[in-house]
Short mmCIF file of C-alpha atoms in Angstrom, two decimals:
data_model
loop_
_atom_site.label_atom_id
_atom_site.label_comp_id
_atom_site.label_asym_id
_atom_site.label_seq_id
_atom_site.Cartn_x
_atom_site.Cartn_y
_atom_site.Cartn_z
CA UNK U 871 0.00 0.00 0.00
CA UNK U 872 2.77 2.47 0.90
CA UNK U 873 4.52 1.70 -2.36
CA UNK U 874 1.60 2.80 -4.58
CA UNK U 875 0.77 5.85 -2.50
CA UNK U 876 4.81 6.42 -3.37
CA UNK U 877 4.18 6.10 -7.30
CA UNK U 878 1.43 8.31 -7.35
CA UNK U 879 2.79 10.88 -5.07
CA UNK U 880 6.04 10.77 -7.07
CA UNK U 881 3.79 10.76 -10.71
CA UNK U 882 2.25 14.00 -9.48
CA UNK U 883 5.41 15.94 -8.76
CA UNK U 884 6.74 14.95 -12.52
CA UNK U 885 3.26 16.31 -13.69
CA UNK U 886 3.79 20.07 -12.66
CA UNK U 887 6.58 22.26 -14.52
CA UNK U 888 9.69 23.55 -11.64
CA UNK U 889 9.59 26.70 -10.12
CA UNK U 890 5.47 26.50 -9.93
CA UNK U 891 4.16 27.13 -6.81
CA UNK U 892 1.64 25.14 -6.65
CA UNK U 893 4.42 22.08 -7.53
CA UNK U 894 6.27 23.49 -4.05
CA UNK U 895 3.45 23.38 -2.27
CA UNK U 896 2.82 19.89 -3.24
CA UNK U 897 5.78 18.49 -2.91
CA UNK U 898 5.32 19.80 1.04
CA UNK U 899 2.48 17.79 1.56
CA UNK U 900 3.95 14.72 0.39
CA UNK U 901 7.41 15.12 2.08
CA UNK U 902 4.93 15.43 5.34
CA UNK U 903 3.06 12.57 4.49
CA UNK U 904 5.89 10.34 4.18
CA UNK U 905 7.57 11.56 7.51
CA UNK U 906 4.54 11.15 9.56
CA UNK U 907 4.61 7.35 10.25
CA UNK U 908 8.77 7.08 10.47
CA UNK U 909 8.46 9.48 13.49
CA UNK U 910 5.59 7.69 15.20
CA UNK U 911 7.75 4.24 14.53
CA UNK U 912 10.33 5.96 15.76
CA UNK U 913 8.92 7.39 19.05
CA UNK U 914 7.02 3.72 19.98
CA UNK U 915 10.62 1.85 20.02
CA UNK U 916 11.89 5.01 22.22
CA UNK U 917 9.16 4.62 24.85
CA UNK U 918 9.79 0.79 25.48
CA UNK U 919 12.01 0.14 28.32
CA UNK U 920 15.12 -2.47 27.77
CA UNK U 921 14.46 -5.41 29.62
CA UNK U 922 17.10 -7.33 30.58
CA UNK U 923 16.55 -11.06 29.17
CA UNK U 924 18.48 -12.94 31.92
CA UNK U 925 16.75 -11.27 34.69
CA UNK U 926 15.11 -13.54 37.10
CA UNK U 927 12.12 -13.36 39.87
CA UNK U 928 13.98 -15.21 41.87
CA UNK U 929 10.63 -17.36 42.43
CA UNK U 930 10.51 -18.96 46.46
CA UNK U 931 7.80 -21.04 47.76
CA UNK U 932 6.39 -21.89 51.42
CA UNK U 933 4.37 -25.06 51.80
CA UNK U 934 3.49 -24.10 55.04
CA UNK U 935 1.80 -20.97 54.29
CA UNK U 936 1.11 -22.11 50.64
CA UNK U 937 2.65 -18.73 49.81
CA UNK U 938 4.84 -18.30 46.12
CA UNK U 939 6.66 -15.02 46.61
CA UNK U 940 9.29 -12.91 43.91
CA UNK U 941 11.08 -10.16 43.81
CA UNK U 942 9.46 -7.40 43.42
CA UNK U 943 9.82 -4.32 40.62
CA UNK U 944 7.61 -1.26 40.50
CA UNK U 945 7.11 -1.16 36.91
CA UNK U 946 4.87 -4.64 37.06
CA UNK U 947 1.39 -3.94 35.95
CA UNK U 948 -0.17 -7.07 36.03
CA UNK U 949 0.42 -11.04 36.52
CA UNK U 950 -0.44 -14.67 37.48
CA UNK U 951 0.34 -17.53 39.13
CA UNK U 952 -0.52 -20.45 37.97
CA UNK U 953 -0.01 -24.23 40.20
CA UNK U 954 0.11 -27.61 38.50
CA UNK U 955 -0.11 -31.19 39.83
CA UNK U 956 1.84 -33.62 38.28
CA UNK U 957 0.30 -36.48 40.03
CA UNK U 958 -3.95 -34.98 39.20
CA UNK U 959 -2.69 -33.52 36.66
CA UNK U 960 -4.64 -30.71 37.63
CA UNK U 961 -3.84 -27.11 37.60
CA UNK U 962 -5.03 -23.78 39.75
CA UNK U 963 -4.92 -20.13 38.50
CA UNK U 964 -4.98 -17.24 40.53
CA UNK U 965 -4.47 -13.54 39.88
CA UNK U 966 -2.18 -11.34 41.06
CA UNK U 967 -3.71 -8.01 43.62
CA UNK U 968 -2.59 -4.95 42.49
CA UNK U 969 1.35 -4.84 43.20
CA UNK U 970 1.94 -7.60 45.60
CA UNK U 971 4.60 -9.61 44.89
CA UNK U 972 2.95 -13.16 46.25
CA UNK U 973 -0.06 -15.60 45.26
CA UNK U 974 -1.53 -17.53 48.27
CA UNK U 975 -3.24 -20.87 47.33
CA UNK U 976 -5.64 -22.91 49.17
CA UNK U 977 -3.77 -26.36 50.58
CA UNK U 978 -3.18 -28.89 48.07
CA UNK U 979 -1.57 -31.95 48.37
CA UNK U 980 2.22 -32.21 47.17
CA UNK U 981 3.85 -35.13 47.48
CA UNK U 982 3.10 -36.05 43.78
CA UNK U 983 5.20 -32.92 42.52
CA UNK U 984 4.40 -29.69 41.67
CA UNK U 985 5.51 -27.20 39.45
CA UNK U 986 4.81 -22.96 40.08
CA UNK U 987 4.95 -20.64 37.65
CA UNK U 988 5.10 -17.06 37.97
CA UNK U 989 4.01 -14.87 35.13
CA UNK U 990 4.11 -10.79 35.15
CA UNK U 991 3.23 -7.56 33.17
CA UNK U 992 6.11 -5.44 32.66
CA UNK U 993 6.13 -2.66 30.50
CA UNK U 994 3.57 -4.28 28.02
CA UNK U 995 5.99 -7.64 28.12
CA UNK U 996 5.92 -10.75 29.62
CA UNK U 997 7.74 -12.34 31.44
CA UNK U 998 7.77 -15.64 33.25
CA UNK U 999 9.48 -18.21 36.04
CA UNK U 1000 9.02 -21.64 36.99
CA UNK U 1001 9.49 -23.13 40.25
CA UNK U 1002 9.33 -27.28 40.36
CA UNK U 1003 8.77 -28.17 44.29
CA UNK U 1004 9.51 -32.51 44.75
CA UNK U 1005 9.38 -34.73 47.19
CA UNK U 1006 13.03 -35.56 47.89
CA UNK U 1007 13.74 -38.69 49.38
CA UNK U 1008 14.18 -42.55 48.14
CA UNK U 1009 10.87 -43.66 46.63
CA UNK U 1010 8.63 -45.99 48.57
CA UNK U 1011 10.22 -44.95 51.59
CA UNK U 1012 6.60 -42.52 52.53
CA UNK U 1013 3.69 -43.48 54.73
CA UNK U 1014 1.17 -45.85 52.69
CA UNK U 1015 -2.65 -46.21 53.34
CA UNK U 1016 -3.11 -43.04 55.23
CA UNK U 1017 -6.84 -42.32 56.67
CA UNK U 1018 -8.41 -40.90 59.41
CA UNK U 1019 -11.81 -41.16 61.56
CA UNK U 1020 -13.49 -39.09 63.62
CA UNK U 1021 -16.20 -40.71 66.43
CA UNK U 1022 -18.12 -39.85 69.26
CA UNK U 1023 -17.95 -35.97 67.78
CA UNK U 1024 -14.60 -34.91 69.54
CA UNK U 1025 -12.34 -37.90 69.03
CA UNK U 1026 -10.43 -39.09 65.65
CA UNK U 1027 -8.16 -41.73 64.82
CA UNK U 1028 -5.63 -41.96 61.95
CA UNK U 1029 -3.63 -44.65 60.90
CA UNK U 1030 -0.84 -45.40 58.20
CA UNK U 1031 1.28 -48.20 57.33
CA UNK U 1032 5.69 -48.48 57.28
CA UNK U 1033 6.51 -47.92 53.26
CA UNK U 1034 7.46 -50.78 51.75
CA UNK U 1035 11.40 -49.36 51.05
CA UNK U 1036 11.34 -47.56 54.17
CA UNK U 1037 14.29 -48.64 56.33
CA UNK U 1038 14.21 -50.95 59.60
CA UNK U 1039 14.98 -47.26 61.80
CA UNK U 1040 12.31 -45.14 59.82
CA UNK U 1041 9.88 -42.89 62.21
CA UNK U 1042 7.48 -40.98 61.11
CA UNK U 1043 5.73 -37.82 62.74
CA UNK U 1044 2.19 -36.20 62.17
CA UNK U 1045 1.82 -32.46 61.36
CA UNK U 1046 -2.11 -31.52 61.40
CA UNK U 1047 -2.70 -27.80 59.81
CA UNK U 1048 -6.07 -26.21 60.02
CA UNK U 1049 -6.57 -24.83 56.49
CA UNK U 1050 -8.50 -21.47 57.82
CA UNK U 1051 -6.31 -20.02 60.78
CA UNK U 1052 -3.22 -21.99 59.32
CA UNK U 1053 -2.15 -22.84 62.87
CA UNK U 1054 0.16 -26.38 62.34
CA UNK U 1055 0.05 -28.71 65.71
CA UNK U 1056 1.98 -32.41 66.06
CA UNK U 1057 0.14 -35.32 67.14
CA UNK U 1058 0.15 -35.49 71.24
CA UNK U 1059 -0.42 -39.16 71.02
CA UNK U 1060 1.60 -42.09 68.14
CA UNK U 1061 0.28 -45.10 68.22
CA UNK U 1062 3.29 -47.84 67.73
CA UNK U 1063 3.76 -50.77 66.33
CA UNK U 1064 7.31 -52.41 66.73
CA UNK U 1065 8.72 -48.54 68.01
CA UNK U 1066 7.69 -46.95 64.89
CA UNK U 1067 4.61 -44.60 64.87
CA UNK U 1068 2.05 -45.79 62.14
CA UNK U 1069 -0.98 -43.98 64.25
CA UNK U 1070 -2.38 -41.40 66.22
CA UNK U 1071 -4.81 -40.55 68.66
CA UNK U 1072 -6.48 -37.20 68.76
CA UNK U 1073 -8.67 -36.60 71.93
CA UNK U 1074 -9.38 -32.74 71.31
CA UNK U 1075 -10.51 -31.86 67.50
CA UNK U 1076 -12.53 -28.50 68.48
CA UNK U 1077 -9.21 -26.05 66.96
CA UNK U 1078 -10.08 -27.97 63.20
CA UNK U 1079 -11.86 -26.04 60.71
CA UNK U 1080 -13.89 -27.59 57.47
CA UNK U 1081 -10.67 -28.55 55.33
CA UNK U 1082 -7.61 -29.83 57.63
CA UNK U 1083 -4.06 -30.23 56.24
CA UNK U 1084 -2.17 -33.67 57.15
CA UNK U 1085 1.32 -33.83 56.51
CA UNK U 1086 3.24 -37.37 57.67
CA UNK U 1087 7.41 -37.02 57.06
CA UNK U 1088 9.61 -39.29 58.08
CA UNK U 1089 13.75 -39.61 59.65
CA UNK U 1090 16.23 -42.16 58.94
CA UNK U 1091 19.66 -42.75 59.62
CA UNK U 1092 19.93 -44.63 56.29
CA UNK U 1093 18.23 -42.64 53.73
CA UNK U 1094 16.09 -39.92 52.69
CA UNK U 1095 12.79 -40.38 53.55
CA UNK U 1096 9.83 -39.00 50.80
CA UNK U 1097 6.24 -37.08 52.84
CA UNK U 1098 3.05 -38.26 52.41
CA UNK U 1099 0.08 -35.46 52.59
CA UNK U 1100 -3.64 -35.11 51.62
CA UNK U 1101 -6.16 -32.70 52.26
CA UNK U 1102 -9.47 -33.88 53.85
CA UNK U 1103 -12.61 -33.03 54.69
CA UNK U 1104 -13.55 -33.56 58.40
CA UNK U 1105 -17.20 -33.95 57.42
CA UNK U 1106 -16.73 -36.54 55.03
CA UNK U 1107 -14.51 -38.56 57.67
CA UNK U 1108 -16.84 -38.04 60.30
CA UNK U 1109 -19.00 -41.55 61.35
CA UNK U 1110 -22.23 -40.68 63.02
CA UNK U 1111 -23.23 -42.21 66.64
CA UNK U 1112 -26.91 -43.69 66.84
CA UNK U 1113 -29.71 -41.66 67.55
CA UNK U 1114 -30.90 -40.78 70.74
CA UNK U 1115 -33.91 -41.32 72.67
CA UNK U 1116 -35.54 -43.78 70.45
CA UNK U 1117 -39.11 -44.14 71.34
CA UNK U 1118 -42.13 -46.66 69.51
CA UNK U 1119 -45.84 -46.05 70.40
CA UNK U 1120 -48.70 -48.43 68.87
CA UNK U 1121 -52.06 -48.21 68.54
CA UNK U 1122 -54.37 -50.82 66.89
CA UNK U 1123 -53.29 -50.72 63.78
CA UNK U 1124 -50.01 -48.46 63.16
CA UNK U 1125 -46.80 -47.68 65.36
CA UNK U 1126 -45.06 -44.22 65.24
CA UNK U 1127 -41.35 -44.37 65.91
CA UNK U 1128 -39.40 -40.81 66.94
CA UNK U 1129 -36.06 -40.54 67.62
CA UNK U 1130 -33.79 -37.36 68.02
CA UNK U 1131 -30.51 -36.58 65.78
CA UNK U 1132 -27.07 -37.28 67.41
CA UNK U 1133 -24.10 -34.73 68.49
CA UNK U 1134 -21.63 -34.03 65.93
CA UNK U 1135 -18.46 -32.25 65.82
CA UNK U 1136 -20.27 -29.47 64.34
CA UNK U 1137 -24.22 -28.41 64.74
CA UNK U 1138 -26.18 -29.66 61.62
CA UNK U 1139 -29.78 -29.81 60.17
CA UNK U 1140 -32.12 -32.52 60.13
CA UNK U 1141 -31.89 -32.63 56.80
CA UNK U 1142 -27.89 -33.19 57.32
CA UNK U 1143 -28.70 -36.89 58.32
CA UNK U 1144 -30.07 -39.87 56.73
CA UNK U 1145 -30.98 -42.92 59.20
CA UNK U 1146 -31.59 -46.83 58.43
CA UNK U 1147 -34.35 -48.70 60.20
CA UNK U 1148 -33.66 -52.52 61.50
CA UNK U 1149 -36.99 -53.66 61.98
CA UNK U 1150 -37.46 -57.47 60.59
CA UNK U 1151 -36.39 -55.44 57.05
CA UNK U 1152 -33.75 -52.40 56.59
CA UNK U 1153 -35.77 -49.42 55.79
CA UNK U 1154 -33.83 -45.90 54.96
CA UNK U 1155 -35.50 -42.58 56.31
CA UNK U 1156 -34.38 -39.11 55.07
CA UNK U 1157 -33.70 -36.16 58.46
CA UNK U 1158 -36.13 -34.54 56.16
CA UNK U 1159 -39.19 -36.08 57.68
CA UNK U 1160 -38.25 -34.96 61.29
CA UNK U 1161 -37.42 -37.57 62.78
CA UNK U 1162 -39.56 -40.26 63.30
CA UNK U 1163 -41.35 -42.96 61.00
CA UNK U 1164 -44.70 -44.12 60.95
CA UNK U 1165 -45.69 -47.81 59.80
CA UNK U 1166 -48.87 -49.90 59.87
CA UNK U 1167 -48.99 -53.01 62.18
CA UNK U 1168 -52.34 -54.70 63.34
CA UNK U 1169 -53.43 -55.53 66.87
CA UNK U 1170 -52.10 -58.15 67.32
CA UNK U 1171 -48.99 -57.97 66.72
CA UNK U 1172 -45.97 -60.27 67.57
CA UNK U 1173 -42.86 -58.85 69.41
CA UNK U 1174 -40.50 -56.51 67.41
CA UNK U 1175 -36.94 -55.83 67.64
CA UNK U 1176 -35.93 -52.21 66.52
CA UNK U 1177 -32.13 -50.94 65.71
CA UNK U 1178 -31.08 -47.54 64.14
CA UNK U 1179 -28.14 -45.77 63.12
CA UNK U 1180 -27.09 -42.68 61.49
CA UNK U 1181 -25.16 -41.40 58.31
CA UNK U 1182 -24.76 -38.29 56.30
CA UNK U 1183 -27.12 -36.98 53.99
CA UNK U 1184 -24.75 -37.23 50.74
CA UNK U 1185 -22.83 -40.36 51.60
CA UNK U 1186 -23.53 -44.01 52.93
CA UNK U 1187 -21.23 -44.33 55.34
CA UNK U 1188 -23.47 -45.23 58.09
CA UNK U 1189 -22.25 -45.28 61.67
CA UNK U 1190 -22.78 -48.15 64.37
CA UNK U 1191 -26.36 -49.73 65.18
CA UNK U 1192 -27.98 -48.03 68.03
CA UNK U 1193 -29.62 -51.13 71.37
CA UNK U 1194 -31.98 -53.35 69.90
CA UNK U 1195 -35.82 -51.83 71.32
CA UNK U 1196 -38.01 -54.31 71.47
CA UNK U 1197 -41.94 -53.45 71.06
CA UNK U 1198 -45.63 -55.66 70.31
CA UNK U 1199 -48.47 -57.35 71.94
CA UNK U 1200 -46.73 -59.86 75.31
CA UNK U 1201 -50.26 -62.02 74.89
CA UNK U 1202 -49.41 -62.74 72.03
CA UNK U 1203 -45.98 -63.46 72.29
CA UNK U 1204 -47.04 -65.49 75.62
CA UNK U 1205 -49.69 -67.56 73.21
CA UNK U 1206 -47.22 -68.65 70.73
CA UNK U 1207 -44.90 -69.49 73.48
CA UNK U 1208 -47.71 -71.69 74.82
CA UNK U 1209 -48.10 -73.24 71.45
CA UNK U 1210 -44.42 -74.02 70.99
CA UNK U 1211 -44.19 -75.95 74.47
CA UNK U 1212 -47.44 -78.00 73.64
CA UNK U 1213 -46.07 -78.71 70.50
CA UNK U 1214 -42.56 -79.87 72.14
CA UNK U 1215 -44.62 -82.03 74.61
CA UNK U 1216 -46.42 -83.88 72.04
CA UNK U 1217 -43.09 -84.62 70.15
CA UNK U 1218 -41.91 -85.78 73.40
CA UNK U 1219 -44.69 -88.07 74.43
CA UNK U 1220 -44.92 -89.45 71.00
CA UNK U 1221 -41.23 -90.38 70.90
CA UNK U 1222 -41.30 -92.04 74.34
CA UNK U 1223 -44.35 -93.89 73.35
CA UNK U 1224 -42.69 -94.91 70.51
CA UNK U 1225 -39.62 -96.13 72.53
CA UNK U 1226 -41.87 -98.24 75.27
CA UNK U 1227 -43.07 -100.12 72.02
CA UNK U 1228 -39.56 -100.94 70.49
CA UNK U 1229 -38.72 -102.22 73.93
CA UNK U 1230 -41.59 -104.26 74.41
CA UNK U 1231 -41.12 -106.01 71.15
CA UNK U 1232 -37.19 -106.88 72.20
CA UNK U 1233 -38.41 -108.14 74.99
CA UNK U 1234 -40.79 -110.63 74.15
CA UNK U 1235 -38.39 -112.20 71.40
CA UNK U 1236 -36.07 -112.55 74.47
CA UNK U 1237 -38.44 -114.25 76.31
CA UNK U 1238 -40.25 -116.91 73.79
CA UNK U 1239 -37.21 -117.26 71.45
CA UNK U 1240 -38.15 -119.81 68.17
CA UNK U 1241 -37.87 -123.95 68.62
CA UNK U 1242 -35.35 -125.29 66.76
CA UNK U 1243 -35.99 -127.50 64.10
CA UNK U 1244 -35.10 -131.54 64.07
CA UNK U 1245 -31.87 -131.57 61.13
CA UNK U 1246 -31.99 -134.58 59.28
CA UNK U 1247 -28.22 -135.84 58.48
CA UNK U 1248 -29.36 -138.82 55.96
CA UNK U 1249 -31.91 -136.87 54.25
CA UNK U 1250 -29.12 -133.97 53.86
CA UNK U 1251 -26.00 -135.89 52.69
CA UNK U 1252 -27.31 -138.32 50.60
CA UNK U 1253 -23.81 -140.24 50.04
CA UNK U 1254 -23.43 -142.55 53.45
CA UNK U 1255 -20.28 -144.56 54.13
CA UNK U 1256 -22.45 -147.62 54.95
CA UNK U 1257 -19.15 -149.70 56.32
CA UNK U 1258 -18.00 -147.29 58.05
CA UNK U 1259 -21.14 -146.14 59.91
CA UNK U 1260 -20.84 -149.77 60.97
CA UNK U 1261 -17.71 -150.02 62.08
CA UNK U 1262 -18.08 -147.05 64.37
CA UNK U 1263 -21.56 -148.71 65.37
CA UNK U 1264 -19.46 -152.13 66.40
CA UNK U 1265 -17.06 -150.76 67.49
CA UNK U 1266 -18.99 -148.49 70.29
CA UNK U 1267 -21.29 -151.30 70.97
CA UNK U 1268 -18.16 -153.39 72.21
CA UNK U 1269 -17.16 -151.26 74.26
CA UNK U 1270 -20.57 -150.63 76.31
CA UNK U 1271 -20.68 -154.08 76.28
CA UNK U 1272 -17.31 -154.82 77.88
CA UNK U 1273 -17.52 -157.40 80.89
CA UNK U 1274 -14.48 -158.90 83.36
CA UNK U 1275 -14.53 -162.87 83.21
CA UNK U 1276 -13.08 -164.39 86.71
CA UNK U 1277 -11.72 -167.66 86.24
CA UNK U 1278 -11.86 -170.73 88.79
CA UNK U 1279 -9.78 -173.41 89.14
CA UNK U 1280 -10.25 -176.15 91.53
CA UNK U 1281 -7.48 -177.48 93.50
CA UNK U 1282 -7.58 -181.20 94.64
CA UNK U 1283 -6.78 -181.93 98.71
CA UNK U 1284 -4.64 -184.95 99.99
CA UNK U 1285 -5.42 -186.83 102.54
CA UNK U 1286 -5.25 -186.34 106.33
CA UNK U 1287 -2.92 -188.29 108.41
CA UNK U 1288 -3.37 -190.03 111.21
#
């Protein structure tokens, strides 16, 4: 475009004879024309400042405050900070108010790795930093299966388990920051297993706000030892007690339970709570129906047993069952109690009955056992030894029939003498 304004500017100047006025005149105009944008060009590179391209911000970061801080120049306009995840893989922008010369951020967790970068206005240029904050340490040395439980509204319980490269004298220590007043507090009581803390005990939670900031490191003679942290939130790890004063009224042909909402760590609305119902069948009740539940049961009615217990609205994580309550008609009860004993009794009667007949029958068999019959030998073995069936015949004949002969002999006498 400028080179065809040029041509014709130029073709006009050719067009009027020298030493005409009107040719000066126009040949003013165009020298303006073309001078014009060289001195605005001109007079935009002399208002940028030079920037030095090796300076740095000299970007610092506290992960107890969650605070990334720079040095500061009073030419910067405008910026951001901007924090990334590596483990999510998540990232979180915030602006930067006014002049400061810090970005604040909400507690994270950041054992996976993170990485800060600082971006700033200066002079209508950019110009940014990056900060990478790791966990430093031999990997697999961290706490493993870290959780926590709060119960009875004031107590809570967490646990964690020895990493699986940690070394034989690894300890580890619990650092619990409240995520509003940022106030950080150690665990007053380990729990041990073998000398190394894998627990604690916390008897006092009132000082924790809605988000809580857990932070386990660890010492070793041996090696570096990596941090575990997490963020949670103490409603969601809360576990609800039973609810109180559980009452059952019946009439003839319905029963009206009411019940009143437990303590919690922190006051809450009926609609806050959800509660199941143990009563022959699990029933589930919403807080929103103030507390109590009406069902129909006819007169009579058989003995019930009622149990109850309480979770939050959002989440299923129900809490322990409340005492069993037991309600219904005692008659009743004391009827089919009647029934079951006659019914034992006739069992009873019928089996001994049964039993003095079995007996009986033994005995008479004892008594008048069965003749025996006559066994005929010549009918059953057909083939006799004829000779010697006699033979044993003679032979036992002669010797029934034995006898002792006594001989006598007579002796002759001589005469007397004289």
């Amino acid at each position: 475009m400028w080179g065809q304004r040029d041509t014709a500017r130029r073709n006009a100047v050719l067009a009027h004879p020298a030493g005409c006025p009107r040719r000066l005149l126009t040949t003013a105009l165009l020298l303006s024309l073309l001078l014009d944008p060289a001195i605005l060009l001109l007079r935009e590179h002399q208002d940028l400042p030079a920037l030095d391209q090796n300076a740095s911000l000299h970007v610092t970061f506290d992960p107890k405050t969650m605070t990334l801080r720079w040095d500061c120049r009073e030419n910067i306009t405008s910026g951001e900070c901007l924090m990334t995840m590596h483990k999510e893989n998540s990232r979180v922008k915030k602006g930067i108010k006014g002049k400061e010369c810090r970005c604040t951020f909400q507690d994270h967790s950041l054992h996976g790795g993170v990485s800060f970068t600082v971006k700033v206005n200066i002079g209508q240029r950019w110009i940014s930093e990056t900060l990478v904050y790791s966990n430093p340490g031999v990997e697999g040395t961290a706490a493993q299966n870290f959780s926590c439980l709060i119960y009875n509204a004031d107590f809570m319980n967490c646990t964690w388990a020895k990493g699986q490269a940690a070394p034989n004298d690894i300890q580890y220590f619990l650092y619990i920051r409240d995520s509003k007043k940022k106030i950080e507090r150690e665990c007053p009581r380990y729990l041990s297993d073998s000398g190394t803390h894998v627990g604690c005990h916390l008897q006092n939670i009132s000082g924790l706000s809605f988000y809580s900031y857990f932070l386990v490191n660890g010492t070793s003679q041996k090696s570096g030892i990596q941090f575990f942290d997490s963020v949670l939130m103490l409603k969601e790890i809360e576990r609800y007690n039973p609810p109180n004063n559980i009452t059952v009224y019946c009439n003839e042909s319905h029963c009206f339970i009411q019940w009143e909402k437990p303590r919690t760590r922190k006051t809450l609305s009926d609609r806050e709570f959800q509660y199941q119902l143990d009563i022959q069948r699990q029933i589930v009740v919403s807080g929103d129906l103030g507390n109590k539940y009406n069902f129909p049961s006819p007169h009579p009615r058989a003995t019930h047993t009622l149990k109850m217990r309480t979770a939050d609205a959002r989440r299923a994580e129900w809490g322990t069952w409340s005492q069993p309550v037991q309600f219904g008609s005692e008659e009743l009860e004391s009827s089919l109690v009647h029934v079951y004993v006659l019914v034992v009794l006739g069992t009873l009667v019928c089996g001994l009955m049964l039993g003095c007949l079995f007996k009986r029958f033994l005995a008479r068999h004892s008594l008048f056992p069965p003749i025996p019959r006559i066994k005929d030998k010549l009918n059953e073995n057909q083939h006799v030894d004829h000779e010697s069936l006699w033979e044993k015949f003679t032979h036992d004949a002669g010797k029934a029939d034995r006898e002792d002969v006594l001989t006598v002999e007579e002796v002759a006498q001589g005469p007397a003498s004289g």
